[in-house]
GROMACS .gro file of C-alpha atoms in nm:
model
  115
    1GLN     CA    1   0.868  -1.800  -0.413
    2VAL     CA    2   0.823  -1.427  -0.329
    3GLN     CA    3   0.602  -1.383  -0.016
    4LEU     CA    4   0.375  -1.091   0.023
    5VAL     CA    5   0.129  -1.042   0.355
    6GLU     CA    6  -0.066  -0.742   0.351
    7SER     CA    7  -0.299  -0.665   0.679
    8GLY     CA    8  -0.475  -0.360   0.838
    9GLY     CA    9  -0.773  -0.292   0.650
   10GLY     CA   10  -1.115  -0.234   0.778
   11LEU     CA   11  -1.411  -0.044   0.799
   12VAL     CA   12  -1.376   0.309   0.920
   13GLN     CA   13  -1.591   0.637   0.912
   14PRO     CA   14  -1.492   0.948   0.737
   15GLY     CA   15  -1.216   1.113   0.905
   16GLY     CA   16  -1.082   0.824   1.057
   17SER     CA   17  -0.729   0.646   1.047
   18LEU     CA   18  -0.605   0.307   0.958
   19ARG     CA   19  -0.240   0.158   0.944
   20LEU     CA   20  -0.162  -0.097   0.675
   21SER     CA   21   0.141  -0.313   0.685
   22CYS     CA   22   0.293  -0.546   0.419
   23THR     CA   23   0.569  -0.815   0.473
   24ALA     CA   24   0.758  -0.926   0.173
   25SER     CA   25   1.031  -1.136   0.097
   26ARG     CA   26   1.376  -1.012   0.113
   27MET     CA   27   1.433  -1.120  -0.248
   28MET     CA   28   1.182  -0.799  -0.344
   29PHE     CA   29   1.195  -0.569  -0.048
   30GLY     CA   30   1.561  -0.549  -0.018
   31GLY     CA   31   1.644  -0.389  -0.361
   32ASP     CA   32   1.355  -0.240  -0.488
   33THR     CA   33   1.140   0.053  -0.427
   34MET     CA   34   0.807  -0.066  -0.220
   35GLY     CA   35   0.487   0.075  -0.309
   36TRP     CA   36   0.117   0.064  -0.193
   37TYR     CA   37  -0.146   0.068  -0.471
   38ARG     CA   38  -0.528   0.058  -0.458
   39GLN     CA   39  -0.826  -0.048  -0.680
   40ALA     CA   40  -1.156   0.089  -0.644
   41PRO     CA   41  -1.450  -0.062  -0.808
   42GLY     CA   42  -1.480  -0.023  -1.167
   43LYS     CA   43  -1.136   0.163  -1.193
   44GLN     CA   44  -0.787   0.089  -1.259
   45ARG     CA   45  -0.539   0.003  -1.005
   46GLU     CA   46  -0.337   0.309  -0.940
   47LEU     CA   47  -0.013   0.367  -0.721
   48VAL     CA   48  -0.070   0.565  -0.419
   49ALA     CA   49   0.241   0.571  -0.248
   50ASP     CA   50   0.609   0.456  -0.279
   51ILE     CA   51   0.921   0.460  -0.093
   52SER     CA   52   1.252   0.386  -0.213
   53THR     CA   53   1.525   0.188  -0.021
   54GLY     CA   54   1.674   0.502   0.115
   55GLY     CA   55   1.361   0.633   0.223
   56ALA     CA   56   1.265   0.874  -0.039
   57THR     CA   57   0.870   0.906  -0.061
   58ASN     CA   58   0.620   1.005  -0.337
   59TYR     CA   59   0.251   1.031  -0.313
   60THR     CA   60  -0.033   1.068  -0.537
   61ASP     CA   61  -0.206   1.418  -0.538
   62SER     CA   62  -0.529   1.272  -0.359
   63VAL     CA   63  -0.344   1.139  -0.062
   64THR     CA   64  -0.056   1.379  -0.020
   65GLY     CA   65  -0.088   1.525   0.327
   66ARG     CA   66  -0.314   1.265   0.462
   67PHE     CA   67  -0.111   0.935   0.395
   68THR     CA   68   0.242   0.857   0.523
   69ILE     CA   69   0.433   0.560   0.359
   70SER     CA   70   0.740   0.409   0.565
   71ARG     CA   71   0.943   0.117   0.578
   72ASP     CA   72   1.122  -0.109   0.855
   73ASN     CA   73   1.406  -0.261   0.640
   74ALA     CA   74   1.523  -0.483   0.941
   75LYS     CA   75   1.138  -0.626   0.941
   76ASN     CA   76   1.112  -0.629   0.529
   77THR     CA   77   0.787  -0.457   0.611
   78VAL     CA   78   0.631  -0.132   0.434
   79TYR     CA   79   0.350   0.044   0.618
   80LEU     CA   80   0.082   0.312   0.520
   81GLN     CA   81  -0.067   0.534   0.779
   82MET     CA   82  -0.380   0.665   0.635
   83ASN     CA   83  -0.545   0.959   0.804
   84SER     CA   84  -0.848   1.194   0.739
   85LEU     CA   85  -0.981   0.893   0.537
   86ARG     CA   86  -1.262   0.996   0.292
   87PRO     CA   87  -1.512   0.775   0.125
   88GLU     CA   88  -1.356   0.802  -0.193
   89ASP     CA   89  -1.033   0.607  -0.039
   90THR     CA   90  -1.249   0.301  -0.051
   91ALA     CA   91  -1.049   0.042  -0.232
   92VAL     CA   92  -0.869  -0.299  -0.203
   93TYR     CA   93  -0.503  -0.184  -0.123
   94TYR     CA   94  -0.219  -0.364  -0.248
   95CYS     CA   95   0.151  -0.378  -0.197
   96ASN     CA   96   0.431  -0.444  -0.429
   97ALA     CA   97   0.743  -0.335  -0.580
   98VAL     CA   98   0.786   0.000  -0.797
   99PRO     CA   99   0.743  -0.102  -1.085
  100PRO     CA  100   0.524  -0.407  -0.980
  101TRP     CA  101   0.618  -0.778  -0.971
  102ASN     CA  102   0.303  -0.870  -1.196
  103ARG     CA  103   0.349  -1.234  -1.102
  104TYR     CA  104   0.316  -1.136  -0.732
  105TRP     CA  105   0.009  -0.938  -0.669
  106ARG     CA  106  -0.178  -1.086  -0.361
  107GLN     CA  107  -0.537  -1.041  -0.226
  108GLY     CA  108  -0.485  -0.704  -0.101
  109THR     CA  109  -0.668  -0.577   0.206
  110GLN     CA  110  -0.989  -0.385   0.186
  111VAL     CA  111  -1.070  -0.059   0.298
  112THR     CA  112  -1.376   0.072   0.333
  113VAL     CA  113  -1.476   0.428   0.457
  114SER     CA  114  -1.823   0.486   0.540
  115PRO     CA  115  -2.069   0.651   0.773
   0.00000   0.00000   0.00000
């Protein structure tokens, strides 16, 4: 059984910051690029940022310069530091491998950006 535990979401004002954390089983984390995805109401889930086992990163255009993904291989944990948050960043955020292990989507963590 693969474990994925996401945390760190919450309510924040525009311009604020949050840090998301995801701890995964070694089975997934050890050999895969890891990513943060998000799904806003009425929209498809999208890949926001990913990081390879060697630390190479990619970001979708809308978060470039504001979000930073990182990983701690010793802790099997991937982080998403989100700065300068905007209302359009409101969504449920999920972590998974890239490409995703579709059997292992979990409940995610809600991020709400609102005055």
